[in-house]
Amino acid sequence: MSLLDELREPLGSTGLLEGGDVPDGGYRFGRPLAIARPKTTSEVSAILRLCHAARQPVVAWGGKTGLVAGANATGAIALSLERMNRIEEIDADAATMMVEAGCILSNVCDTAEAAGLFFPLDLGARGSATIGGNISTNAGGNRVIRYGMMRDLVLGLEAVLADGTILSSLNHLVKNNAGYDLKQLFIGSEGTLGVVTRAVLRLRPKPKSQQVALLAVASFAQLPRLLRSLEAGLAGTLSAFEVMWHDFYELVTTPPAQGKKPLPAGYPYYVLVEALGGDQAEDDARFERVLGAELESGTVADATIAKSRSECNRIWALRDDVLQVGRNAPIFTFDVSLGIGEMDAYIADVAGALRSRWPKMTMMVFGHLGDGNLHVIPGVGDGSLAARRAVEEIVYGALRERGGSVSAEHGIGLEKREYLDFSRNPTEVALMRSLKRALDPAGILNPGKIFAP
Ligand code: ZN
C-alpha cells in the first residue's frame, strides 16, 4: 500500500487533497505531494507516524501568512491545521483560554473580548494567521513593548513529535519551574521540532481606555528619549511605539493609498503612540499632559491626539497599510532587530550603500521601534536573485557589525538560512542542530528550514 493510500485511512476522502486539488504555491508554499487536513490530534499523530515510517517530509501549515517561505512544502505532505480551529475552553477567573492550533488569531481576540478579557497579540495578518503559526514563529507585532511576544502569551501546549508521539504539556499555571520548560522547544522553532496542535493562552484584563496619538519628531536622537520618557510618564500604559520614516508616511498618505495626513509632511519621523489603560477620563488627562510636556520641551515637533475610536483607527490604518510598499515593486522585505542607539547610523549606512550602487533606489523604513525591530523595504528596480543577494549582503552585513538580528519576528524559514550565522555563533547553531537531531532524527519535520539539512 502506498503512503497516500495509508494516509487516506485515518483522514477519509475529504481529509486528504491530492492531484489536481493541490495547487502549485510558488516559492512561498511550493507544490506539496498532498495536503492532509486532520480534524483531531490523534489524526495528526497517525499522519506523522506513517510519514516517519516512510521517511516522508511533512510541513505544517497554519494561515500561510509567513514572510520567509517557512511553509514551502515542495515534495512534502502539507499538514494543514485549518480544520482544528475550535476554542475549547475559556476560564475567566484564571484568565486562560485553550484553543486548537488552527484557530484564527482574530477569533481568539474576539472571544477573549466577549468574555471581558484580552489576548494582546496584534499583527497585520490577524484575520488569517493561526495560533499554531503564531506559536511556531513566535510572532511579535504591534504590542510587544507592553505584553511581550507569543512566547510570553503561551502557558502550555500540546505537540505531536516527529514519530507521532503526542506530547501533552497543557500547563495552565503562570509559575511552573518543575524541570525544563518543554513548550519553549516548539515556540519559534518553525515546525522543525514538532507540530503544535493545541495551546493554553494567557489572557489579560480587557483595557477600558485607549489613547492614540501621532507625533512628528525632528531628529532620530529624540526618539529614544521620547520612548523612555513616555514609558515612565504614562505609568505603564504605553502599548505601542511605532515609528514611520518620512518616505513611508508619504507613501501611505498619498493616492492611491486611502490615508490622509493627520500631520503635515516634512518631518523626518512620525511616531504612533498608543496607551491602553483602565479609566478613560483619567488616562486621557494623563496622555494629554505627558504629550503636552513633550511638545513644550521640544522633543516632539508636532502632535495630534485621536479624539474618537474612529480617529484612533485612522491613525493605526496608516501604520497598517504596509501593502502600499508594493508600489515600489520589485522590492525586498527585511525584518531586523538592533539596539535603538545603533539604528540611525545603521539605516544611513544601508541607504548609502544601496544608493551608491542603485542611485534610483527607494527604501521604506517603519516598525516597532520600541522593541528595536525595524522593517526595511528597499526597491532597487531589479527583482532578480542576484540583486536580492547583493541587497542582503548590504542589509545584513551592516547588521552583523552591530550585533543585530537578521530576524526580529518573521523567523528564518528558507529565506534567511544563509544568514543565520550573522546573528548566532557556531556553538549556538551546533546546539540547535543537536536539538533537531534529538527530536527529529529522520529529519522529516519542515526539512531545510532554519538551516540546510
Ligand atoms: Zn512587524
GROMACS .gro file of C-alpha atoms and ligand atoms in nm:
model
  454
    1MET     CA    1   0.000   0.000   0.000
    2SER     CA    2   0.137   0.344  -0.089
    3LEU     CA    3   0.181   0.613   0.173
    4LEU     CA    4  -0.108   0.816   0.027
    5ASP     CA    5  -0.333   0.507   0.047
    6GLU     CA    6  -0.230   0.462   0.409
    7LEU     CA    7  -0.294   0.830   0.488
    8ARG     CA    8  -0.641   0.814   0.337
    9GLU     CA    9  -0.745   0.567   0.605
   10PRO     CA   10  -0.729   0.787   0.915
   11LEU     CA   11  -0.821   1.103   0.722
   12GLY     CA   12  -1.105   0.998   0.495
   13SER     CA   13  -1.156   1.130   0.142
   14THR     CA   14  -1.214   1.496   0.242
   15GLY     CA   15  -0.916   1.494   0.476
   16LEU     CA   16  -0.656   1.437   0.207
   17LEU     CA   17  -0.626   1.658  -0.102
   18GLU     CA   18  -0.430   1.509  -0.390
   19GLY     CA   19  -0.352   1.558  -0.757
   20GLY     CA   20  -0.542   1.844  -0.919
   21ASP     CA   21  -0.670   1.959  -0.577
   22VAL     CA   22  -0.315   2.058  -0.479
   23PRO     CA   23  -0.219   2.391  -0.636
   24ASP     CA   24   0.139   2.497  -0.701
   25GLY     CA   25   0.205   2.765  -0.441
   26GLY     CA   26   0.523   2.901  -0.597
   27TYR     CA   27   0.825   2.990  -0.388
   28ARG     CA   28   0.629   3.058  -0.069
   29PHE     CA   29   0.430   2.733  -0.046
   30GLY     CA   30   0.577   2.504  -0.308
   31ARG     CA   31   0.399   2.207  -0.461
   32PRO     CA   32   0.319   1.952  -0.190
   33LEU     CA   33   0.268   1.584  -0.265
   34ALA     CA   34  -0.069   1.608  -0.091
   35ILE     CA   35  -0.244   1.826   0.168
   36ALA     CA   36  -0.354   1.644   0.484
   37ARG     CA   37  -0.635   1.815   0.675
   38PRO     CA   38  -0.670   1.639   1.009
   39LYS     CA   39  -0.958   1.713   1.248
   40THR     CA   40  -0.804   1.580   1.569
   41THR     CA   41  -0.469   1.543   1.742
   42SER     CA   42  -0.487   1.165   1.702
   43GLU     CA   43  -0.519   1.212   1.326
   44VAL     CA   44  -0.210   1.437   1.332
   45SER     CA   45  -0.035   1.162   1.526
   46ALA     CA   46  -0.138   0.897   1.271
   47ILE     CA   47  -0.012   1.113   0.983
   48LEU     CA   48   0.326   1.168   1.147
   49ARG     CA   49   0.361   0.801   1.246
   50LEU     CA   50   0.305   0.694   0.885
   51CYS     CA   51   0.527   0.967   0.739
   52HIS     CA   52   0.801   0.891   0.990
   53ALA     CA   53   0.800   0.523   0.894
   54ALA     CA   54   0.817   0.621   0.526
   55ARG     CA   55   1.079   0.895   0.584
   56GLN     CA   56   0.835   1.135   0.419
   57PRO     CA   57   0.883   1.509   0.487
   58VAL     CA   58   0.592   1.694   0.649
   59VAL     CA   59   0.538   2.071   0.657
   60ALA     CA   60   0.278   2.209   0.897
   61TRP     CA   61   0.056   2.482   0.754
   62GLY     CA   62  -0.126   2.746   0.957
   63GLY     CA   63  -0.270   3.060   0.795
   64LYS     CA   64   0.018   3.071   0.541
   65THR     CA   65   0.085   3.436   0.615
   66GLY     CA   66   0.457   3.395   0.689
   67LEU     CA   67   0.709   3.605   0.500
   68VAL     CA   68   1.020   3.382   0.492
   69ALA     CA   69   0.896   3.081   0.289
   70GLY     CA   70   0.883   2.874   0.609
   71ALA     CA   71   0.574   2.694   0.472
   72ASN     CA   72   0.731   2.587   0.142
   73ALA     CA   73   0.617   2.225   0.112
   74THR     CA   74   0.765   2.113  -0.219
   75GLY     CA   75   0.763   1.732  -0.227
   76ALA     CA   76   0.629   1.718   0.129
   77ILE     CA   77   0.296   1.632   0.284
   78ALA     CA   78   0.148   1.968   0.380
   79LEU     CA   79  -0.021   1.922   0.716
   80SER     CA   80  -0.288   2.191   0.735
   81LEU     CA   81  -0.439   2.259   1.077
   82GLU     CA   82  -0.729   2.454   0.922
   83ARG     CA   83  -0.997   2.212   1.045
   84MET     CA   84  -0.862   2.213   1.402
   85ASN     CA   85  -0.995   2.557   1.479
   86ARG     CA   86  -1.206   2.520   1.793
   87ILE     CA   87  -1.188   2.734   2.103
   88GLU     CA   88  -1.215   2.461   2.364
   89GLU     CA   89  -1.231   2.644   2.692
   90ILE     CA   90  -1.214   2.991   2.840
   91ASP     CA   91  -1.162   3.039   3.212
   92ALA     CA   92  -1.235   3.399   3.309
   93ASP     CA   93  -1.116   3.360   3.669
   94ALA     CA   94  -0.783   3.205   3.574
   95ALA     CA   95  -0.765   3.430   3.261
   96THR     CA   96  -0.672   3.141   3.036
   97MET     CA   97  -0.805   3.003   2.710
   98MET     CA   98  -0.745   2.665   2.549
   99VAL     CA   99  -0.762   2.650   2.171
  100GLU     CA  100  -0.677   2.425   1.880
  101ALA     CA  101  -0.379   2.531   1.671
  102GLY     CA  102  -0.582   2.618   1.361
  103CYS     CA  103  -0.780   2.889   1.543
  104ILE     CA  104  -0.759   3.223   1.363
  105LEU     CA  105  -0.590   3.494   1.574
  106SER     CA  106  -0.874   3.745   1.538
  107ASN     CA  107  -1.128   3.484   1.656
  108VAL     CA  108  -0.921   3.429   1.969
  109CYS     CA  109  -0.906   3.806   2.030
  110ASP     CA  110  -1.281   3.848   1.974
  111THR     CA  111  -1.367   3.555   2.201
  112ALA     CA  112  -1.145   3.687   2.479
  113GLU     CA  113  -1.307   4.030   2.448
  114ALA     CA  114  -1.657   3.885   2.464
  115ALA     CA  115  -1.557   3.731   2.796
  116GLY     CA  116  -1.430   4.066   2.926
  117LEU     CA  117  -1.066   3.970   2.871
  118PHE     CA  118  -0.792   4.049   2.622
  119PHE     CA  119  -0.549   3.850   2.408
  120PRO     CA  120  -0.286   4.111   2.326
  121LEU     CA  121  -0.108   3.968   2.021
  122ASP     CA  122  -0.176   4.209   1.737
  123LEU     CA  123  -0.039   4.197   1.385
  124GLY     CA  124  -0.143   4.285   1.030
  125ALA     CA  125  -0.234   3.925   0.937
  126ARG     CA  126  -0.469   3.891   1.236
  127GLY     CA  127  -0.763   3.785   1.015
  128SER     CA  128  -0.593   3.478   0.869
  129ALA     CA  129  -0.288   3.393   1.082
  130THR     CA  130  -0.346   3.100   1.318
  131ILE     CA  131  -0.243   3.045   1.678
  132GLY     CA  132  -0.033   2.745   1.573
  133GLY     CA  133   0.153   2.959   1.322
  134ASN     CA  134   0.190   3.239   1.577
  135ILE     CA  135   0.344   2.986   1.816
  136SER     CA  136   0.575   2.819   1.568
  137THR     CA  137   0.710   3.157   1.454
  138ASN     CA  138   0.698   3.324   1.798
  139ALA     CA  139   0.502   3.608   1.642
  140GLY     CA  140   0.562   3.964   1.760
  141GLY     CA  141   0.368   4.256   1.614
  142ASN     CA  142   0.248   4.586   1.748
  143ARG     CA  143   0.219   4.547   2.125
  144VAL     CA  144   0.533   4.355   2.220
  145ILE     CA  145   0.659   4.657   2.413
  146ARG     CA  146   0.382   4.602   2.667
  147TYR     CA  147   0.288   4.233   2.651
  148GLY     CA  148   0.586   4.053   2.501
  149MET     CA  149   0.599   3.815   2.205
  150MET     CA  150   0.392   3.499   2.156
  151ARG     CA  151   0.636   3.315   2.383
  152ASP     CA  152   0.514   3.531   2.669
  153LEU     CA  153   0.148   3.461   2.597
  154VAL     CA  154   0.157   3.079   2.594
  155LEU     CA  155   0.125   2.886   2.919
  156GLY     CA  156   0.118   2.536   2.779
  157LEU     CA  157   0.075   2.339   2.462
  158GLU     CA  158   0.021   2.003   2.303
  159ALA     CA  159   0.254   1.899   2.022
  160VAL     CA  160   0.297   1.590   1.811
  161LEU     CA  161   0.655   1.474   1.776
  162ALA     CA  162   0.813   1.353   1.452
  163ASP     CA  163   0.735   0.986   1.521
  164GLY     CA  164   0.371   1.055   1.609
  165THR     CA  165   0.413   1.069   1.989
  166ILE     CA  166   0.166   1.311   2.144
  167LEU     CA  167   0.331   1.540   2.399
  168SER     CA  168   0.065   1.687   2.622
  169SER     CA  169   0.210   1.981   2.812
  170LEU     CA  170  -0.112   2.176   2.858
  171ASN     CA  171   0.009   2.367   3.160
  172HIS     CA  172  -0.233   2.631   3.293
  173LEU     CA  173  -0.004   2.773   3.562
  174VAL     CA  174   0.178   3.104   3.536
  175LYS     CA  175   0.458   2.971   3.757
  176ASN     CA  176   0.586   2.621   3.693
  177ASN     CA  177   0.955   2.552   3.735
  178ALA     CA  178   0.925   2.173   3.755
  179GLY     CA  179   1.213   2.095   3.524
  180TYR     CA  180   1.265   2.203   3.163
  181ASP     CA  181   1.001   2.428   3.010
  182LEU     CA  182   0.936   2.197   2.714
  183LYS     CA  183   0.688   2.423   2.537
  184GLN     CA  184   0.974   2.657   2.453
  185LEU     CA  185   1.116   2.393   2.219
  186PHE     CA  186   0.814   2.435   1.994
  187ILE     CA  187   0.773   2.811   2.020
  188GLY     CA  188   0.971   2.984   1.747
  189SER     CA  189   1.116   2.663   1.601
  190GLU     CA  190   0.910   2.697   1.281
  191GLY     CA  191   0.765   2.347   1.282
  192THR     CA  192   1.106   2.181   1.272
  193LEU     CA  193   1.082   2.009   1.613
  194GLY     CA  194   0.715   1.911   1.634
  195VAL     CA  195   0.366   2.005   1.521
  196VAL     CA  196   0.173   2.219   1.770
  197THR     CA  197  -0.190   2.103   1.794
  198ARG     CA  198  -0.334   2.287   2.096
  199ALA     CA  199  -0.234   2.569   2.327
  200VAL     CA  200  -0.323   2.724   2.659
  201LEU     CA  201  -0.308   3.101   2.620
  202ARG     CA  202  -0.263   3.359   2.891
  203LEU     CA  203  -0.522   3.634   2.879
  204ARG     CA  204  -0.504   3.986   3.021
  205PRO     CA  205  -0.761   4.226   3.157
  206LYS     CA  206  -0.954   4.397   2.881
  207PRO     CA  207  -0.838   4.759   2.859
  208LYS     CA  208  -1.112   5.008   2.940
  209SER     CA  209  -0.945   5.301   2.769
  210GLN     CA  210  -0.740   5.360   2.459
  211GLN     CA  211  -0.539   5.668   2.366
  212VAL     CA  212  -0.368   5.710   2.029
  213ALA     CA  213  -0.156   5.996   1.901
  214LEU     CA  214   0.060   6.065   1.602
  215LEU     CA  215   0.374   6.264   1.679
  216ALA     CA  216   0.627   6.428   1.448
  217VAL     CA  217   0.989   6.418   1.560
  218ALA     CA  218   1.266   6.629   1.411
  219SER     CA  219   1.574   6.414   1.480
  220PHE     CA  220   1.646   6.050   1.548
  221ALA     CA  221   1.826   6.137   1.871
  222GLN     CA  222   1.490   6.247   2.017
  223LEU     CA  223   1.325   5.908   1.958
  224PRO     CA  224   1.488   5.701   2.234
  225ARG     CA  225   1.445   5.992   2.476
  226LEU     CA  226   1.079   6.017   2.383
  227LEU     CA  227   1.031   5.641   2.422
  228ARG     CA  228   1.184   5.626   2.769
  229SER     CA  229   1.005   5.939   2.878
  230LEU     CA  230   0.665   5.804   2.766
  231GLU     CA  231   0.728   5.465   2.926
  232ALA     CA  232   0.782   5.638   3.257
  233GLY     CA  233   0.528   5.918   3.220
  234LEU     CA  234   0.239   5.701   3.103
  235ALA     CA  235   0.262   5.489   3.416
  236GLY     CA  236   0.289   5.152   3.244
  237THR     CA  237   0.004   5.210   2.996
  238LEU     CA  238   0.224   5.256   2.685
  239SER     CA  239   0.127   4.972   2.449
  240ALA     CA  240   0.277   5.072   2.114
  241PHE     CA  241   0.558   5.294   1.993
  242GLU     CA  242   0.559   5.257   1.617
  243VAL     CA  243   0.782   5.473   1.403
  244MET     CA  244   0.737   5.557   1.035
  245TRP     CA  245   1.025   5.713   0.845
  246HIS     CA  246   0.903   6.006   0.631
  247ASP     CA  247   0.914   5.819   0.297
  248PHE     CA  248   0.679   5.556   0.437
  249TYR     CA  249   0.449   5.822   0.587
  250GLU     CA  250   0.436   5.994   0.248
  251LEU     CA  251   0.359   5.664   0.074
  252VAL     CA  252   0.065   5.571   0.298
  253THR     CA  253  -0.087   5.922   0.283
  254THR     CA  254  -0.079   5.981  -0.094
  255PRO     CA  255  -0.314   5.825  -0.351
  256PRO     CA  256  -0.375   5.550  -0.441
  257ALA     CA  257  -0.342   5.499  -0.062
  258GLN     CA  258  -0.666   5.591   0.117
  259GLY     CA  259  -0.494   5.757   0.413
  260LYS     CA  260  -0.497   6.134   0.478
  261LYS     CA  261  -0.220   6.319   0.658
  262PRO     CA  262  -0.307   6.382   1.024
  263LEU     CA  263   0.016   6.586   1.046
  264PRO     CA  264   0.187   6.782   0.766
  265ALA     CA  265   0.465   6.623   0.562
  266GLY     CA  266   0.823   6.738   0.603
  267TYR     CA  267   0.930   6.584   0.934
  268PRO     CA  268   1.183   6.301   0.924
  269TYR     CA  269   0.998   6.070   1.170
  270TYR     CA  270   0.636   6.004   1.264
  271VAL     CA  271   0.555   5.810   1.579
  272LEU     CA  272   0.230   5.630   1.652
  273VAL     CA  273   0.190   5.616   2.028
  274GLU     CA  274  -0.082   5.408   2.193
  275ALA     CA  275  -0.173   5.368   2.558
  276LEU     CA  276  -0.420   5.115   2.699
  277GLY     CA  277  -0.550   5.175   3.048
  278GLY     CA  278  -0.829   5.129   3.295
  279ASP     CA  279  -1.008   5.465   3.314
  280GLN     CA  280  -1.088   5.673   3.007
  281ALA     CA  281  -1.108   6.015   3.172
  282GLU     CA  282  -0.801   5.975   3.393
  283ASP     CA  283  -0.596   5.813   3.118
  284ASP     CA  284  -0.695   6.076   2.860
  285ALA     CA  285  -0.587   6.350   3.100
  286ARG     CA  286  -0.251   6.183   3.171
  287PHE     CA  287  -0.190   6.120   2.800
  288GLU     CA  288  -0.258   6.484   2.710
  289ARG     CA  289  -0.046   6.614   2.997
  290VAL     CA  290   0.250   6.392   2.912
  291LEU     CA  291   0.240   6.464   2.538
  292GLY     CA  292   0.193   6.834   2.610
  293ALA     CA  293   0.514   6.831   2.813
  294GLU     CA  294   0.699   6.658   2.526
  295LEU     CA  295   0.579   6.927   2.286
  296GLU     CA  296   0.681   7.200   2.524
  297SER     CA  297   1.029   7.057   2.580
  298GLY     CA  298   1.076   7.028   2.202
  299THR     CA  299   1.122   6.650   2.198
  300VAL     CA  300   0.809   6.637   1.983
  301ALA     CA  301   0.776   6.888   1.698
  302ASP     CA  302   0.407   6.840   1.625
  303ALA     CA  303   0.131   6.615   1.754
  304THR     CA  304  -0.229   6.513   1.701
  305ILE     CA  305  -0.429   6.317   1.955
  306ALA     CA  306  -0.717   6.100   1.832
  307LYS     CA  307  -1.049   6.222   1.973
  308SER     CA  308  -1.259   5.917   1.895
  309ARG     CA  309  -1.235   5.547   1.827
  310SER     CA  310  -1.258   5.612   1.453
  311GLU     CA  311  -0.970   5.862   1.470
  312CYS     CA  312  -0.765   5.602   1.660
  313ASN     CA  313  -0.841   5.353   1.383
  314ARG     CA  314  -0.750   5.602   1.111
  315ILE     CA  315  -0.404   5.658   1.261
  316TRP     CA  316  -0.349   5.284   1.308
  317ALA     CA  317  -0.464   5.226   0.947
  318LEU     CA  318  -0.169   5.434   0.822
  319ARG     CA  319   0.081   5.218   1.006
  320ASP     CA  320  -0.104   4.901   0.897
  321ASP     CA  321  -0.117   4.997   0.529
  322VAL     CA  322   0.209   4.818   0.455
  323LEU     CA  323   0.083   4.680   0.123
  324GLN     CA  324   0.147   5.027  -0.024
  325VAL     CA  325   0.516   4.936  -0.039
  326GLY     CA  326   0.419   4.721  -0.339
  327ARG     CA  327   0.403   5.046  -0.538
  328ASN     CA  328   0.784   5.037  -0.544
  329ALA     CA  329   0.798   4.677  -0.671
  330PRO     CA  330   1.017   4.486  -0.719
  331ILE     CA  331   1.101   4.511  -0.352
  332PHE     CA  332   1.275   4.302  -0.086
  333THR     CA  333   1.139   4.278   0.269
  334PHE     CA  334   1.363   4.275   0.576
  335ASP     CA  335   1.278   4.235   0.942
  336VAL     CA  336   1.577   4.327   1.153
  337SER     CA  337   1.646   4.390   1.518
  338LEU     CA  338   1.914   4.608   1.669
  339GLY     CA  339   1.984   4.836   1.958
  340ILE     CA  340   1.797   5.164   1.937
  341GLY     CA  341   2.126   5.353   1.975
  342GLU     CA  342   2.259   5.189   1.657
  343MET     CA  343   1.956   5.239   1.435
  344ASP     CA  344   2.021   5.583   1.291
  345ALA     CA  345   2.373   5.502   1.176
  346TYR     CA  346   2.261   5.159   1.053
  347ILE     CA  347   1.985   5.299   0.833
  348ALA     CA  348   2.219   5.569   0.700
  349ASP     CA  349   2.487   5.309   0.616
  350VAL     CA  350   2.242   5.078   0.439
  351ALA     CA  351   2.079   5.362   0.244
  352GLY     CA  352   2.419   5.500   0.144
  353ALA     CA  353   2.547   5.163   0.025
  354LEU     CA  354   2.231   5.088  -0.171
  355ARG     CA  355   2.224   5.433  -0.329
  356SER     CA  356   2.585   5.418  -0.441
  357ARG     CA  357   2.506   5.101  -0.635
  358TRP     CA  358   2.146   5.181  -0.741
  359PRO     CA  359   2.114   5.563  -0.750
  360LYS     CA  360   1.735   5.549  -0.800
  361MET     CA  361   1.666   5.306  -0.519
  362THR     CA  362   1.376   5.354  -0.277
  363MET     CA  363   1.384   5.242   0.085
  364MET     CA  364   1.082   5.230   0.314
  365VAL     CA  365   1.152   5.202   0.686
  366PHE     CA  366   0.899   5.156   0.964
  367GLY     CA  367   0.850   4.931   1.258
  368HIS     CA  368   0.826   4.855   1.622
  369LEU     CA  369   1.097   5.092   1.735
  370GLY     CA  370   1.012   5.042   2.099
  371ASP     CA  371   1.125   4.678   2.062
  372GLY     CA  372   1.429   4.751   1.847
  373ASN     CA  373   1.254   4.598   1.545
  374LEU     CA  374   1.258   4.768   1.204
  375HIS     CA  375   1.107   4.662   0.875
  376VAL     CA  376   1.333   4.779   0.594
  377ILE     CA  377   1.195   4.751   0.241
  378PRO     CA  378   1.433   4.851  -0.038
  379GLY     CA  379   1.341   4.861  -0.405
  380VAL     CA  380   1.635   4.874  -0.644
  381GLY     CA  381   1.446   4.832  -0.972
  382ASP     CA  382   1.569   4.474  -1.005
  383GLY     CA  383   1.394   4.174  -0.853
  384SER     CA  384   1.646   3.912  -0.965
  385LEU     CA  385   1.805   3.664  -0.730
  386ALA     CA  386   2.144   3.825  -0.794
  387ALA     CA  387   2.006   4.165  -0.689
  388ARG     CA  388   1.844   4.008  -0.382
  389ARG     CA  389   2.176   3.857  -0.274
  390ALA     CA  390   2.357   4.186  -0.328
  391VAL     CA  391   2.096   4.377  -0.123
  392GLU     CA  392   2.103   4.110   0.151
  393GLU     CA  393   2.480   4.143   0.181
  394ILE     CA  394   2.438   4.516   0.239
  395VAL     CA  395   2.140   4.495   0.479
  396TYR     CA  396   2.272   4.200   0.683
  397GLY     CA  397   2.640   4.294   0.658
  398ALA     CA  398   2.580   4.627   0.831
  399LEU     CA  399   2.371   4.446   1.089
  400ARG     CA  400   2.633   4.185   1.170
  401GLU     CA  401   2.886   4.455   1.256
  402ARG     CA  402   2.638   4.595   1.506
  403GLY     CA  403   2.538   4.271   1.674
  404GLY     CA  404   2.183   4.286   1.535
  405SER     CA  405   1.949   4.005   1.436
  406VAL     CA  406   1.861   3.905   1.078
  407SER     CA  407   1.516   3.811   1.205
  408ALA     CA  408   1.331   4.008   1.470
  409GLU     CA  409   0.990   3.845   1.433
  410HIS     CA  410   0.945   3.675   1.094
  411GLY     CA  411   1.173   3.376   1.155
  412ILE     CA  412   1.439   3.223   0.931
  413GLY     CA  413   1.244   2.984   0.706
  414LEU     CA  414   1.415   2.924   0.374
  415GLU     CA  415   1.479   3.286   0.307
  416LYS     CA  416   1.733   3.375   0.574
  417ARG     CA  417   1.908   3.048   0.650
  418GLU     CA  418   2.229   3.154   0.470
  419TYR     CA  419   2.249   3.440   0.720
  420LEU     CA  420   2.168   3.257   1.044
  421ASP     CA  421   2.534   3.272   1.143
  422PHE     CA  422   2.532   3.651   1.111
  423SER     CA  423   2.327   3.654   1.432
  424ARG     CA  424   2.411   3.323   1.604
  425ASN     CA  425   2.756   3.192   1.693
  426PRO     CA  426   2.881   2.844   1.592
  427THR     CA  427   2.815   2.698   1.938
  428GLU     CA  428   2.456   2.822   1.928
  429VAL     CA  429   2.397   2.677   1.581
  430ALA     CA  430   2.557   2.345   1.681
  431LEU     CA  431   2.324   2.314   1.980
  432MET     CA  432   2.025   2.396   1.758
  433ARG     CA  433   2.130   2.113   1.526
  434SER     CA  434   2.169   1.876   1.824
  435LEU     CA  435   1.813   1.955   1.933
  436LYS     CA  436   1.690   1.897   1.579
  437ARG     CA  437   1.862   1.557   1.565
  438ALA     CA  438   1.727   1.460   1.907
  439LEU     CA  439   1.365   1.546   1.832
  440ASP     CA  440   1.355   1.463   1.463
  441PRO     CA  441   1.626   1.203   1.391
  442ALA     CA  442   1.485   1.121   1.046
  443GLY     CA  443   1.469   1.489   0.952
  444ILE     CA  444   1.108   1.481   0.828
  445LEU     CA  445   0.975   1.794   1.002
  446ASN     CA  446   0.986   2.104   0.779
  447PRO     CA  447   1.323   1.997   0.641
  448GLY     CA  448   1.559   2.263   0.509
  449LYS     CA  449   1.407   2.543   0.715
  450ILE     CA  450   1.622   2.744   0.958
  451PHE     CA  451   1.930   2.551   0.842
  452ALA     CA  452   2.022   2.337   0.541
  453PRO     CA  453   1.973   1.964   0.615
  454ZN      ZN  454   0.621   4.375   1.227
   0.00000   0.00000   0.00000
